[in-house]
Short mmCIF file of C-alpha atoms in Angstrom, two decimals:
data_model
loop_
_atom_site.label_atom_id
_atom_site.label_comp_id
_atom_site.label_asym_id
_atom_site.label_seq_id
_atom_site.Cartn_x
_atom_site.Cartn_y
_atom_site.Cartn_z
CA UNK P 9 2.01 8.65 22.93
CA UNK P 10 -1.44 9.64 21.71
CA UNK P 11 -4.32 7.23 21.80
CA UNK P 12 -5.90 6.78 18.36
CA UNK P 13 -9.19 8.35 19.54
CA UNK P 14 -7.27 11.53 20.50
CA UNK P 15 -5.90 12.05 17.00
CA UNK P 16 -7.38 14.83 14.92
CA UNK P 17 -8.51 14.27 11.37
CA UNK P 18 -6.48 16.21 8.84
CA UNK P 19 -8.34 18.02 6.06
CA UNK P 20 -7.59 16.62 2.62
CA UNK P 21 -6.05 19.25 0.39
CA UNK P 22 -6.23 18.31 -3.29
CA UNK P 23 -2.83 18.30 -4.91
CA UNK P 24 -1.51 18.09 -8.41
CA UNK P 25 1.55 16.33 -7.01
CA UNK P 26 1.71 12.81 -8.34
CA UNK P 27 4.35 10.29 -7.40
CA UNK P 28 5.43 7.63 -9.86
CA UNK P 29 7.37 4.69 -8.50
CA UNK P 30 8.67 1.86 -10.64
CA UNK P 31 10.21 -1.34 -9.39
CA UNK P 32 12.45 -3.10 -11.88
CA UNK P 33 13.08 -6.69 -11.01
CA UNK P 34 15.75 -8.88 -12.52
CA UNK P 35 13.10 -9.92 -14.99
CA UNK P 36 11.41 -8.22 -17.87
CA UNK P 37 8.61 -6.96 -15.60
CA UNK P 38 7.99 -3.49 -14.20
CA UNK P 39 5.70 -2.71 -11.31
CA UNK P 40 4.43 0.87 -11.50
CA UNK P 41 2.45 2.73 -8.88
CA UNK P 42 1.17 6.19 -9.77
CA UNK P 43 -0.24 7.84 -6.64
CA UNK P 44 -1.30 11.04 -4.95
CA UNK P 45 -2.53 12.15 -1.54
CA UNK P 46 -6.19 11.27 -1.10
CA UNK P 47 -9.17 12.07 1.13
CA UNK P 48 -9.07 10.60 4.61
CA UNK P 49 -11.93 8.88 6.44
CA UNK P 50 -14.51 11.52 7.32
CA UNK P 51 -13.52 13.86 4.50
CA UNK P 52 -16.39 14.80 2.13
CA UNK P 53 -14.26 13.71 -0.85
CA UNK P 54 -13.98 10.20 0.63
CA UNK P 55 -17.40 9.19 -0.73
CA UNK P 56 -16.90 10.06 -4.43
CA UNK P 57 -13.38 8.61 -4.45
CA UNK P 58 -14.70 5.38 -2.95
CA UNK P 59 -17.28 5.25 -5.76
CA UNK P 60 -14.57 5.96 -8.35
CA UNK P 61 -12.33 3.24 -6.93
CA UNK P 62 -15.15 0.75 -7.33
CA UNK P 63 -15.84 1.92 -10.88
CA UNK P 64 -12.16 1.45 -11.82
CA UNK P 65 -11.62 -2.00 -10.29
CA UNK P 66 -12.00 -5.37 -11.89
CA UNK P 67 -11.29 -7.03 -15.20
CA UNK P 68 -14.50 -5.68 -16.75
CA UNK P 69 -13.72 -2.09 -15.76
CA UNK P 70 -13.05 0.58 -18.35
CA UNK P 71 -9.55 1.04 -16.88
CA UNK P 72 -8.67 -2.63 -17.40
CA UNK P 73 -10.26 -2.81 -20.85
CA UNK P 74 -8.61 0.38 -22.18
CA UNK P 75 -5.08 -0.15 -20.83
CA UNK P 76 -4.80 -3.94 -20.91
CA UNK P 77 -7.29 -5.35 -23.39
CA UNK P 78 -7.38 -2.65 -26.08
CA UNK P 79 -3.79 -1.39 -25.92
CA UNK P 80 -2.02 -4.50 -24.54
CA UNK P 81 0.19 -2.33 -22.35
CA UNK P 82 0.13 -4.43 -19.18
CA UNK P 83 -0.87 -7.73 -17.69
CA UNK P 84 -2.74 -6.07 -14.83
CA UNK P 85 -3.94 -2.61 -13.84
CA UNK P 86 -6.00 -1.71 -10.79
CA UNK P 87 -6.86 1.19 -8.48
CA UNK P 88 -5.61 1.26 -4.92
CA UNK P 89 -7.21 3.50 -2.29
CA UNK P 90 -5.56 3.20 1.11
CA UNK P 91 -7.92 5.26 3.22
CA UNK P 92 -7.12 6.05 6.81
CA UNK P 93 -7.70 8.71 9.46
CA UNK P 94 -4.66 10.58 8.15
CA UNK P 95 -2.26 10.06 5.28
CA UNK P 96 -4.53 8.38 2.73
CA UNK P 97 -3.31 7.65 -0.80
CA UNK P 98 -5.01 6.88 -4.08
CA UNK P 99 -3.24 5.40 -7.03
CA UNK P 100 -3.16 2.99 -9.89
CA UNK P 101 -0.94 -0.08 -9.98
CA UNK P 102 0.31 -1.32 -13.35
CA UNK P 103 2.16 -4.57 -13.88
CA UNK P 104 3.79 -4.48 -17.31
CA UNK P 105 6.73 -5.51 -19.43
CA UNK P 106 9.73 -3.24 -18.85
CA UNK P 107 9.72 -2.21 -22.52
CA UNK P 108 6.10 -0.99 -22.26
CA UNK P 109 6.55 1.03 -19.07
CA UNK P 110 6.65 4.48 -20.66
CA UNK P 111 3.71 3.75 -22.98
CA UNK P 112 1.67 2.38 -20.06
CA UNK P 113 2.28 5.51 -17.96
CA UNK P 114 1.30 7.78 -20.87
CA UNK P 115 -1.86 5.76 -21.56
CA UNK P 116 -2.82 5.83 -17.89
CA UNK P 117 -2.30 9.61 -17.68
CA UNK P 118 -4.54 10.04 -20.73
CA UNK P 119 -7.15 7.75 -19.20
CA UNK P 120 -7.12 9.71 -15.92
CA UNK P 121 -7.33 13.02 -17.81
CA UNK P 122 -10.48 11.76 -19.54
CA UNK P 123 -12.06 11.10 -16.12
CA UNK P 124 -12.46 14.88 -15.75
CA UNK P 125 -15.51 14.32 -18.00
CA UNK P 126 -16.94 11.92 -15.44
CA UNK P 127 -18.52 8.57 -16.17
CA UNK P 128 -21.79 7.19 -17.54
CA UNK P 129 -24.68 7.51 -15.06
CA UNK P 130 -25.64 3.82 -15.23
CA UNK P 131 -22.04 2.81 -14.42
CA UNK P 132 -22.04 5.31 -11.53
CA UNK P 133 -25.20 3.69 -10.10
CA UNK P 134 -23.75 0.21 -10.66
CA UNK P 135 -20.59 1.14 -8.71
CA UNK P 136 -22.68 2.41 -5.79
CA UNK P 137 -24.70 -0.83 -5.74
CA UNK P 138 -21.53 -2.97 -5.81
CA UNK P 139 -20.14 -1.10 -2.80
CA UNK P 140 -23.35 -1.78 -0.89
CA UNK P 141 -23.38 -5.44 -1.96
CA UNK P 142 -19.73 -5.88 -0.91
CA UNK P 143 -20.54 -4.32 2.46
CA UNK P 144 -23.46 -6.70 3.02
CA UNK P 145 -21.35 -9.70 1.99
CA UNK P 146 -18.69 -8.72 4.55
CA UNK P 147 -21.29 -8.74 7.36
CA UNK P 148 -22.27 -12.37 7.71
CA UNK P 149 -22.29 -12.63 11.50
CA UNK P 150 -22.97 -10.44 14.54
CA UNK P 151 -19.22 -10.49 15.20
CA UNK P 152 -18.60 -8.75 11.86
CA UNK P 153 -20.79 -5.83 12.94
CA UNK P 154 -19.25 -5.70 16.42
CA UNK P 155 -15.71 -5.70 14.98
CA UNK P 156 -16.60 -2.71 12.79
CA UNK P 157 -18.10 -0.77 15.67
CA UNK P 158 -15.11 -1.45 17.95
CA UNK P 159 -12.64 -0.20 15.33
CA UNK P 160 -14.58 3.01 14.75
CA UNK P 161 -14.93 3.66 18.47
CA UNK P 162 -11.15 3.19 18.87
CA UNK P 163 -10.65 5.74 16.07
CA UNK P 164 -12.92 8.21 17.84
CA UNK P 165 -15.60 7.94 15.14
CA UNK P 166 -19.31 7.25 15.46
CA UNK P 167 -19.84 3.50 16.08
CA UNK P 168 -22.21 3.54 13.09
CA UNK P 169 -19.65 5.24 10.86
CA UNK P 170 -19.68 2.51 8.20
CA UNK P 171 -23.49 2.43 8.09
CA UNK P 172 -23.47 6.21 7.67
CA UNK P 173 -20.93 5.90 4.85
CA UNK P 174 -23.20 3.38 3.12
CA UNK P 175 -26.09 5.87 3.35
CA UNK P 176 -23.87 8.69 2.08
CA UNK P 177 -22.78 6.57 -0.90
CA UNK P 178 -26.39 5.64 -1.71
CA UNK P 179 -27.46 9.30 -1.51
CA UNK P 180 -24.50 10.76 -3.41
CA UNK P 181 -25.84 12.37 -6.58
CA UNK P 182 -24.60 11.80 -10.09
CA UNK P 183 -24.41 15.56 -10.66
CA UNK P 184 -22.14 16.03 -7.62
CA UNK P 185 -20.02 13.09 -8.72
CA UNK P 186 -19.51 14.57 -12.19
CA UNK P 187 -18.45 17.90 -10.62
CA UNK P 188 -16.07 16.07 -8.28
CA UNK P 189 -14.49 14.16 -11.22
CA UNK P 190 -13.78 17.39 -13.04
CA UNK P 191 -12.01 18.77 -9.97
CA UNK P 192 -10.19 15.66 -8.71
CA UNK P 193 -8.78 14.45 -12.02
CA UNK P 194 -7.74 17.86 -13.33
CA UNK P 195 -3.97 17.44 -13.90
CA UNK P 196 -3.15 21.10 -14.30
#
């Protein structure tokens, strides 16, 4: 059995393969998860996807407003980015009425397609600031910092990995983000 620190990081290879899973309960609800393989920790694409995840989350996000508020296609919609050393996934969860499932999936696909154009620069900067704020809020004691460092050391990463990620997010340019959006959200 390999120790975690002996594992090698796998390179993220962008894919047009998207998995759609729906769970139909014995109610009128459907739970939909549209997902794809995503960049792992340490991958250069990790930073822009982390920014995009932050941009897409929350009830005031464009995703929530377009799919839920404007089109009334669901009761909730949110991004999910499970990032790990290997095997990361990125997706969107939709909770909707079973009769609106197809419409919700189509609307989400259209929304994601439009992300190839990128996002507004002020919203990009706002997402980066929220990530930094969330990071600071999660570090309220010396133990919080020590826990982070121990985890990264166990994973074979630099003990300051998370601090370096914060710097990389702060320094990530809007121009590079727009280019990344065009590539990542291209559905062809």
